[in-house]
Amino acid sequence: MKQTAGIIAEYNPFHCGHQYQIEETRRRTGADYIVVVLSGNFVQRGEPAIFEKSQRARMALLGGADLVLELPAPFAVGSAEDFASGAVSLLNQLGAVRYLSFGSECGQLSDLTQIAQILAKEPPLFQNTLREQLRSGLTYPQARSAALAACGVSQKVLQAGNEPNNLLGIEYLKAMDRQKSSLEPVTILRKGKGYHDCQIPGLTEQGREPASASVFASASGIRKKLLAYDACDDPEKREACPAASKPLSIDLAGHLLEEQIPSAIHPLYHSGQLHPIHPDDLSLILNYRILSCIQEGLSFQEFSDISPELAGRLTEQAYSMDSFSNRITALKTRQYTYTRISRSLLHILLNIRQEDMAGYRQNGYCSYARILGFRRSAAPLFSSIKENSSIPLISKAADARRLLTGNSWKLWNQDIYCSHIYHTLVQAKYGILLPNEYSRPIVII
């Protein structure tokens, strides 16, 4: 019987570290197929993806994946809990995936599982300690650590649990526990630069040096480097900075990023078909959405992940027509991190409401699986999914109306809306009309 492993990812953008995870997952599990649940055109840090989802799906397939499914936007841009719960529910309901593989800084499951089990069940000691610590003025992460410590988690394990990939791994394990998932977790030790480290291996004060094949840059570092080609905002300097308004075309030969991008993906980078989107490309449409809410008397608290305090601060600064990033900086406090505020603003821009999210959760999170791309060799996997899946598998967008009802149909339309907003950003910046969500072809290699 053929085995299948799932990976939850953003691939923002895809790099050699991601390819390593796919290869290592195959080696560790003996999986015949790798299914990737990929965030669509917006990502969990509260930003637009650097490249459109079809291009990132193609990168994933060229990098070793067999099937790429889309994680609907409300989960892709949600809290870590909603992100993990949505993706786990999708993989779990396919009925054909045995393993869930994720990267971690610790490379072992035992410590992450200890924390995940407490968070999944929230015993009385945890809940009482958490409330007491929040009342004392601690931030939520600090209060949660204190509550976990009260439940017997050591400081060493707590420290490991605060690493970015470990944190997300804990959320996957927690979601699996709460959903009574049959998925078997597998964690791959993360190699190379840290999650937030923007240094590209191979670049030193003395110049460029060959990077070890196992020293991977972070997606953040690669993204920053790529967006540097897209940073010219002065019209008078536009001619000297052509990438600011044209599709990205980089010949990676001899380039610092050459060793960080799998060779199979290099042709995409010098094809002129990549249209990088910067977070600040959201500025005008966000300002419009905020003004519209004020004009319509719509409370910001109606949008997902926005507390009364944050809604009040945003109302006070509503008429500040600043860039997306500067608005976040102005709203940032000790209590609200940059990423938390970025996600909140994105929920306003994408019209993701508290009420809608509650309905999606109640409906079992992901209630359909939309195909972004696949390898032709994965035909047996499709047969297995069609036979065992408890949710519709959507290959043609036109079929959604027939297959989906209620909250599932609402989730579909929300996701379509978000993607068309992304297409608007691409059109405004590059003058390129991408195929809409009902005419966009599936990526097949």
Coordinates of C-alpha atoms in Angstrom, one line a residue:
M1 CA 0.0 0.0 0.0
K2 CA 1.4 3.4 -1.0
Q3 CA 2.0 5.9 1.8
T4 CA 1.4 9.6 1.7
A5 CA 2.9 12.4 3.9
G6 CA 1.5 15.9 4.3
I7 CA 3.4 19.2 4.7
I8 CA 1.9 22.5 5.7
A9 CA 3.7 25.4 4.1
E10 CA 3.8 28.9 2.8
Y11 CA 6.9 28.6 0.5
N12 CA 7.3 32.4 0.6
P13 CA 9.3 31.7 -1.5
F14 CA 10.4 28.1 -2.0
H15 CA 14.1 27.5 -1.3
C16 CA 16.6 24.7 -0.7
G17 CA 15.6 24.3 2.9
H18 CA 12.1 23.4 1.8
Q19 CA 13.4 20.9 -0.8
Y20 CA 15.5 19.4 2.0
Q21 CA 12.3 18.9 4.2
I22 CA 10.5 17.2 1.3
E23 CA 13.4 14.9 0.6
E24 CA 14.0 14.1 4.3
T25 CA 10.3 13.5 4.8
R26 CA 10.4 10.9 2.1
R27 CA 13.4 9.3 3.6
R28 CA 12.1 9.2 7.1
T29 CA 8.6 8.0 6.3
G30 CA 9.1 6.0 3.1
A31 CA 6.2 8.1 1.6
D32 CA 5.5 7.6 -2.0
Y33 CA 3.6 10.9 -2.3
I34 CA 4.0 14.3 -0.7
V35 CA 0.9 16.5 -0.3
V36 CA 1.5 20.1 0.4
V37 CA -1.2 22.4 2.0
L38 CA -0.1 25.8 0.8
S39 CA -1.2 29.2 1.9
G40 CA -2.8 31.1 -1.0
N41 CA -2.0 34.7 -1.9
F42 CA -1.8 36.0 1.7
V43 CA 0.3 34.5 4.5
Q44 CA 0.2 34.1 8.3
R45 CA 2.5 36.9 9.1
G46 CA -0.2 39.3 7.8
E47 CA 1.2 40.1 4.4
P48 CA 0.6 39.3 0.8
A49 CA 2.8 36.4 -0.5
I50 CA 5.8 37.6 -2.5
F51 CA 4.6 35.6 -5.5
E52 CA 1.2 34.5 -6.7
K53 CA 0.0 31.1 -5.4
S54 CA 0.1 29.4 -8.8
Q55 CA 3.8 30.3 -9.2
R56 CA 4.5 29.1 -5.6
A57 CA 2.6 25.9 -6.3
R58 CA 4.7 25.3 -9.4
M59 CA 7.9 25.9 -7.3
A60 CA 6.7 23.3 -4.8
L61 CA 6.0 20.7 -7.6
L62 CA 9.4 21.4 -9.2
G63 CA 10.9 21.0 -5.7
G64 CA 9.5 17.5 -5.1
A65 CA 5.8 17.8 -4.0
D66 CA 3.3 15.6 -5.8
L67 CA 0.0 17.5 -5.0
V68 CA -0.5 21.0 -3.8
L69 CA -3.8 22.0 -2.2
E70 CA -4.8 25.6 -1.1
L71 CA -5.3 26.6 2.5
P72 CA -8.2 29.0 2.4
A73 CA -7.3 32.6 3.2
P74 CA -9.2 33.0 6.5
F75 CA -6.9 30.2 8.0
A76 CA -3.8 31.2 6.0
V77 CA -3.9 34.7 7.6
G78 CA -5.3 33.6 11.0
S79 CA -3.6 33.1 14.3
A80 CA -1.2 30.2 14.7
E81 CA -4.0 28.2 16.1
D82 CA -6.4 28.8 13.2
F83 CA -3.6 28.3 10.7
A84 CA -2.7 25.0 12.2
S85 CA -6.3 23.8 12.8
G86 CA -7.4 24.7 9.3
A87 CA -4.4 22.9 7.6
V88 CA -4.6 19.8 9.9
S89 CA -8.3 19.5 9.3
L90 CA -7.8 19.5 5.5
L91 CA -5.1 16.8 5.6
N92 CA -7.1 14.8 8.1
Q93 CA -10.2 14.8 6.1
L94 CA -8.5 13.6 2.9
G95 CA -8.4 10.2 4.4
A96 CA -5.4 9.3 2.3
V97 CA -2.5 10.9 4.3
R98 CA -0.7 9.0 7.0
Y99 CA 2.0 11.4 8.2
L100 CA 2.2 15.1 9.0
S101 CA 5.8 16.4 8.6
F102 CA 6.9 19.7 10.0
G103 CA 10.2 21.4 10.7
S104 CA 11.4 22.3 14.2
E105 CA 14.4 23.8 15.9
C106 CA 14.5 21.0 18.4
G107 CA 14.1 18.1 16.0
Q108 CA 12.2 15.9 18.4
L109 CA 8.6 15.4 19.3
S110 CA 8.6 14.6 23.0
D111 CA 9.0 18.2 24.3
L112 CA 6.6 19.6 21.8
T113 CA 4.0 17.0 22.6
Q114 CA 4.2 17.7 26.3
I115 CA 3.3 21.3 25.8
A116 CA 0.7 20.5 23.1
Q117 CA -1.2 18.1 25.3
I118 CA -1.6 20.6 28.1
L119 CA -2.7 23.4 25.6
A120 CA -5.2 21.0 23.9
K121 CA -6.9 20.0 27.2
E122 CA -6.3 23.2 29.3
P123 CA -6.6 21.6 32.7
P124 CA -8.0 23.7 35.6
L125 CA -4.5 24.4 36.9
F126 CA -3.5 25.8 33.6
Q127 CA -6.6 28.0 33.2
N128 CA -6.5 29.4 36.7
T129 CA -2.8 30.2 36.5
L130 CA -3.2 31.8 33.1
R131 CA -6.0 34.1 34.4
E132 CA -4.0 35.1 37.5
Q133 CA -0.9 35.9 35.4
L134 CA -2.9 38.0 32.9
R135 CA -4.5 39.9 35.7
S136 CA -1.1 40.7 37.1
G137 CA -0.2 42.5 33.9
L138 CA 1.8 39.8 32.0
T139 CA 1.5 39.6 28.2
Y140 CA -0.4 36.5 27.0
P141 CA 2.9 34.6 25.9
Q142 CA 4.4 35.3 29.4
A143 CA 1.2 34.2 31.2
R144 CA 1.0 31.1 29.1
S145 CA 4.6 30.1 29.9
A146 CA 3.9 30.6 33.6
A147 CA 0.8 28.4 33.4
L148 CA 2.7 25.7 31.5
A149 CA 5.4 25.9 34.2
A150 CA 2.8 25.4 36.9
C151 CA 1.7 22.3 35.1
G152 CA 5.2 20.8 35.3
V153 CA 6.9 21.9 32.1
S154 CA 10.6 22.6 32.6
Q155 CA 12.3 25.9 31.8
K156 CA 14.4 24.1 29.2
V157 CA 11.3 22.8 27.4
L158 CA 9.5 26.1 27.7
Q159 CA 12.5 27.9 26.1
A160 CA 12.5 25.4 23.2
G161 CA 8.7 25.9 22.9
N162 CA 9.2 29.6 22.2
E163 CA 11.2 29.0 19.0
P164 CA 9.1 30.0 15.9
N165 CA 9.0 26.6 14.2
N166 CA 8.6 24.8 17.5
L167 CA 5.7 27.0 18.3
L168 CA 3.9 26.2 15.1
G169 CA 4.7 22.5 15.6
I170 CA 3.0 22.6 19.0
E171 CA -0.1 24.1 17.3
Y172 CA -0.1 21.2 14.7
L173 CA 0.1 18.7 17.6
K174 CA -2.6 20.5 19.5
A175 CA -4.9 20.6 16.5
M176 CA -4.3 16.9 15.9
D177 CA -5.2 16.1 19.5
R178 CA -8.4 18.2 19.5
Q179 CA -9.5 16.8 16.2
K180 CA -8.7 13.3 17.2
S181 CA -6.6 13.0 14.0
S182 CA -5.1 9.7 12.9
L183 CA -2.1 11.6 11.3
E184 CA 1.3 10.5 12.6
P185 CA 3.5 13.5 13.4
V186 CA 7.1 13.6 12.1
T187 CA 9.4 16.5 12.8
I188 CA 12.5 17.4 10.7
L189 CA 15.4 19.3 12.4
R190 CA 15.6 22.7 10.9
K191 CA 19.1 23.5 9.4
G192 CA 20.7 26.8 8.6
K193 CA 19.6 30.3 9.5
G194 CA 16.9 31.0 12.1
Y195 CA 13.3 31.8 11.1
H196 CA 13.9 35.6 11.5
D197 CA 17.5 35.7 10.4
C198 CA 17.9 37.7 7.2
Q199 CA 21.5 37.0 6.6
I200 CA 22.2 35.0 3.4
P201 CA 24.9 32.3 4.0
G202 CA 27.9 32.8 1.9
L203 CA 28.1 36.6 2.3
T204 CA 30.8 37.9 4.6
E205 CA 32.5 41.1 5.3
Q206 CA 35.2 40.0 2.9
G207 CA 32.8 39.3 0.2
R208 CA 31.0 36.2 -1.2
E209 CA 32.1 32.8 -0.1
P210 CA 30.7 29.4 -1.1
A211 CA 27.9 28.3 1.3
S212 CA 27.7 24.8 2.6
A213 CA 24.9 22.8 1.0
S214 CA 23.3 22.3 4.4
V215 CA 23.4 26.0 5.4
F216 CA 20.0 27.2 4.3
A217 CA 18.9 30.8 4.3
S218 CA 15.6 31.6 5.9
A219 CA 12.6 32.5 3.7
S220 CA 12.7 35.9 5.4
G221 CA 16.2 36.5 4.3
I222 CA 15.6 35.5 0.7
R223 CA 12.4 37.5 0.6
K224 CA 14.2 40.6 1.8
K225 CA 16.9 40.1 -0.9
L226 CA 14.3 39.7 -3.6
L227 CA 12.2 42.7 -2.6
A228 CA 15.4 44.8 -2.7
Y229 CA 15.0 44.5 -6.4
D230 CA 11.5 46.0 -6.0
A231 CA 12.3 48.8 -3.6
C232 CA 12.5 51.8 -5.9
D233 CA 9.5 54.1 -5.2
D234 CA 10.9 57.4 -6.7
P235 CA 9.5 57.9 -10.2
E236 CA 12.5 59.9 -11.2
K237 CA 14.7 56.9 -10.4
R238 CA 12.4 54.4 -12.0
E239 CA 14.6 54.0 -15.1
A240 CA 17.5 53.0 -12.9
C241 CA 15.4 50.6 -10.9
P242 CA 13.3 48.8 -13.6
A243 CA 12.3 45.9 -11.3
A244 CA 10.2 48.3 -9.3
S245 CA 7.5 48.2 -12.0
K246 CA 8.3 45.2 -14.1
P247 CA 8.1 41.4 -13.5
L248 CA 11.1 40.1 -11.6
S249 CA 13.8 38.6 -13.9
I250 CA 17.0 37.5 -12.2
D251 CA 19.7 35.4 -13.7
L252 CA 20.7 33.4 -10.7
A253 CA 24.0 32.2 -12.3
G254 CA 26.7 33.5 -10.0
H255 CA 24.2 35.3 -7.9
L256 CA 24.3 35.1 -4.1
L257 CA 20.8 33.4 -4.1
E258 CA 21.9 30.7 -6.6
E259 CA 22.8 28.3 -3.9
Q260 CA 19.6 28.9 -2.0
I261 CA 17.1 28.3 -4.8
P262 CA 16.7 24.7 -6.2
S263 CA 18.2 24.6 -9.7
A264 CA 14.9 23.3 -11.1
I265 CA 13.3 26.6 -10.1
H266 CA 16.0 28.9 -11.6
P267 CA 14.2 29.2 -15.0
L268 CA 11.2 30.8 -13.3
Y269 CA 13.4 33.5 -11.9
H270 CA 14.7 34.7 -15.3
S271 CA 11.5 34.0 -17.2
G272 CA 10.0 37.5 -16.4
Q273 CA 6.9 35.7 -15.1
L274 CA 7.3 36.5 -11.4
H275 CA 5.5 39.6 -10.1
P276 CA 6.8 40.3 -6.5
I277 CA 4.3 42.0 -4.2
H278 CA 5.6 44.1 -1.2
P279 CA 3.5 44.5 2.0
D280 CA 3.4 48.2 1.3
D281 CA 1.6 47.6 -2.0
L282 CA -1.4 47.1 0.3
S283 CA -1.3 50.7 1.6
L284 CA -3.9 52.4 -0.7
I285 CA -6.5 49.7 -0.5
L286 CA -6.1 49.4 3.3
N287 CA -6.5 53.2 3.7
Y288 CA -9.7 53.0 1.6
R289 CA -11.1 50.1 3.6
I290 CA -10.4 51.9 6.9
L291 CA -12.1 55.0 5.7
S292 CA -15.1 53.0 4.4
C293 CA -15.5 51.4 7.8
I294 CA -15.5 54.8 9.5
Q295 CA -18.0 56.1 6.9
E296 CA -20.3 53.2 7.3
G297 CA -20.1 53.2 11.1
L298 CA -18.7 49.7 11.1
S299 CA -16.8 48.8 14.3
F300 CA -13.3 47.4 13.8
Q301 CA -14.1 44.9 16.5
E302 CA -16.2 43.0 14.0
F303 CA -13.1 41.9 12.2
S304 CA -11.2 38.8 13.3
D305 CA -8.4 39.1 15.9
I306 CA -9.1 42.8 16.7
S307 CA -9.6 43.5 20.4
P308 CA -11.5 46.5 21.8
E309 CA -8.2 48.2 22.8
L310 CA -6.7 47.7 19.3
A311 CA -9.9 48.8 17.7
G312 CA -9.7 52.0 19.8
R313 CA -6.1 52.7 18.8
L314 CA -6.9 52.1 15.2
T315 CA -9.9 54.5 15.3
E316 CA -7.7 57.2 16.8
Q317 CA -5.3 56.8 13.9
A318 CA -7.8 56.1 11.2
Y319 CA -7.1 59.3 9.2
S320 CA -3.4 58.8 9.1
M321 CA -2.9 58.1 5.4
D322 CA 0.4 56.2 5.9
S323 CA 1.9 53.2 4.3
F324 CA 0.9 49.7 5.5
S325 CA 4.2 49.2 7.4
N326 CA 4.3 52.6 9.0
R327 CA 0.7 52.2 10.2
I328 CA 1.7 48.9 11.9
T329 CA 4.6 50.6 13.6
A330 CA 2.4 53.4 14.8
L331 CA -0.1 50.9 16.3
K332 CA 2.6 48.6 17.8
T333 CA 2.7 48.4 21.6
R334 CA 4.2 46.0 24.2
Q335 CA 1.0 44.1 24.2
Y336 CA 0.5 43.9 20.4
T337 CA 3.4 42.6 18.2
Y338 CA 4.1 43.8 14.7
T339 CA 2.8 40.5 13.2
R340 CA -0.4 40.5 15.3
I341 CA -1.2 44.1 14.1
S342 CA -0.3 43.2 10.5
R343 CA -2.7 40.2 10.6
S344 CA -5.5 42.4 12.2
L345 CA -5.1 45.0 9.5
L346 CA -5.2 42.3 6.8
H347 CA -8.4 41.0 8.3
I348 CA -10.0 44.4 7.8
L349 CA -8.6 44.7 4.2
L350 CA -9.8 41.1 3.3
N351 CA -13.2 41.5 5.2
I352 CA -12.6 38.5 7.5
R353 CA -15.1 38.9 10.3
Q354 CA -15.2 37.4 13.8
E355 CA -18.6 35.9 13.1
D356 CA -17.5 34.2 9.9
M357 CA -14.4 32.7 11.6
A358 CA -16.7 31.3 14.3
G359 CA -18.8 29.7 11.6
Y360 CA -15.8 28.1 9.8
R361 CA -14.5 26.7 13.1
Q362 CA -17.9 25.2 13.9
N363 CA -18.1 23.7 10.4
G364 CA -14.9 21.8 11.0
Y365 CA -12.4 24.4 9.6
C366 CA -11.6 23.3 6.0
S367 CA -14.7 21.9 4.4
Y368 CA -13.2 21.4 0.9
A369 CA -9.9 20.8 -0.8
R370 CA -9.0 22.9 -3.8
I371 CA -6.2 21.7 -6.1
L372 CA -3.6 24.2 -7.1
G373 CA -1.3 21.8 -8.9
F374 CA -0.1 18.2 -9.2
R375 CA 2.3 15.9 -10.9
R376 CA 0.9 13.6 -13.5
S377 CA 2.6 10.7 -11.8
A378 CA 0.3 11.3 -8.8
A379 CA -2.8 9.8 -10.5
P380 CA -3.0 6.9 -8.0
L381 CA -3.1 9.4 -5.1
F382 CA -6.1 11.2 -6.7
S383 CA -7.9 7.9 -6.8
S384 CA -7.2 7.2 -3.1
I385 CA -8.4 10.7 -2.1
K386 CA -11.6 10.5 -4.1
E387 CA -12.3 7.1 -2.5
N388 CA -11.5 8.1 1.1
S389 CA -12.0 11.9 1.4
S390 CA -14.9 13.2 3.6
I391 CA -14.7 16.7 1.9
P392 CA -15.1 17.7 -1.8
L393 CA -12.0 17.8 -3.9
I394 CA -12.3 20.8 -6.2
S395 CA -10.3 20.8 -9.4
K396 CA -12.6 23.2 -11.4
A397 CA -13.7 26.4 -9.7
A398 CA -17.0 26.3 -11.6
D399 CA -17.9 23.1 -9.7
A400 CA -17.8 24.8 -6.3
R401 CA -21.4 26.1 -6.6
R402 CA -22.6 22.5 -7.0
L403 CA -20.4 20.9 -4.4
L404 CA -20.6 23.5 -1.5
T405 CA -23.3 24.9 0.7
G406 CA -23.7 27.0 3.8
N407 CA -20.5 27.9 5.5
S408 CA -18.5 25.9 3.0
W409 CA -19.8 28.1 0.2
K410 CA -19.2 31.3 2.3
L411 CA -15.6 30.1 2.9
W412 CA -15.1 29.5 -0.8
N413 CA -16.3 33.0 -1.8
Q414 CA -14.2 34.6 0.9
D415 CA -11.1 32.9 -0.5
I416 CA -12.0 33.9 -4.1
Y417 CA -12.5 37.5 -3.0
C418 CA -9.0 37.5 -1.3
S419 CA -7.3 36.2 -4.4
H420 CA -8.9 38.8 -6.6
I421 CA -7.7 41.5 -4.3
Y422 CA -4.2 40.1 -4.8
H423 CA -4.7 40.2 -8.6
T424 CA -5.7 43.8 -8.3
L425 CA -2.4 44.5 -6.6
V426 CA -0.5 42.9 -9.4
Q427 CA -2.5 44.7 -12.1
A428 CA -2.0 48.1 -10.3
K429 CA 1.7 47.6 -9.9
Y430 CA 2.7 45.8 -13.2
G431 CA -0.3 46.5 -15.5
I432 CA -0.7 42.7 -15.9
L433 CA -4.1 41.0 -15.8
L434 CA -3.8 37.6 -14.2
P435 CA -6.4 34.9 -15.0
N436 CA -9.3 35.3 -12.5
E437 CA -10.0 32.5 -10.1
Y438 CA -12.6 30.9 -12.4
S439 CA -10.3 30.8 -15.4
R440 CA -6.9 30.1 -13.8
P441 CA -5.6 26.7 -14.9
I442 CA -4.3 24.1 -12.5
V443 CA -0.5 23.7 -12.5
I444 CA 0.5 20.3 -14.0
I445 CA 4.0 19.0 -14.5

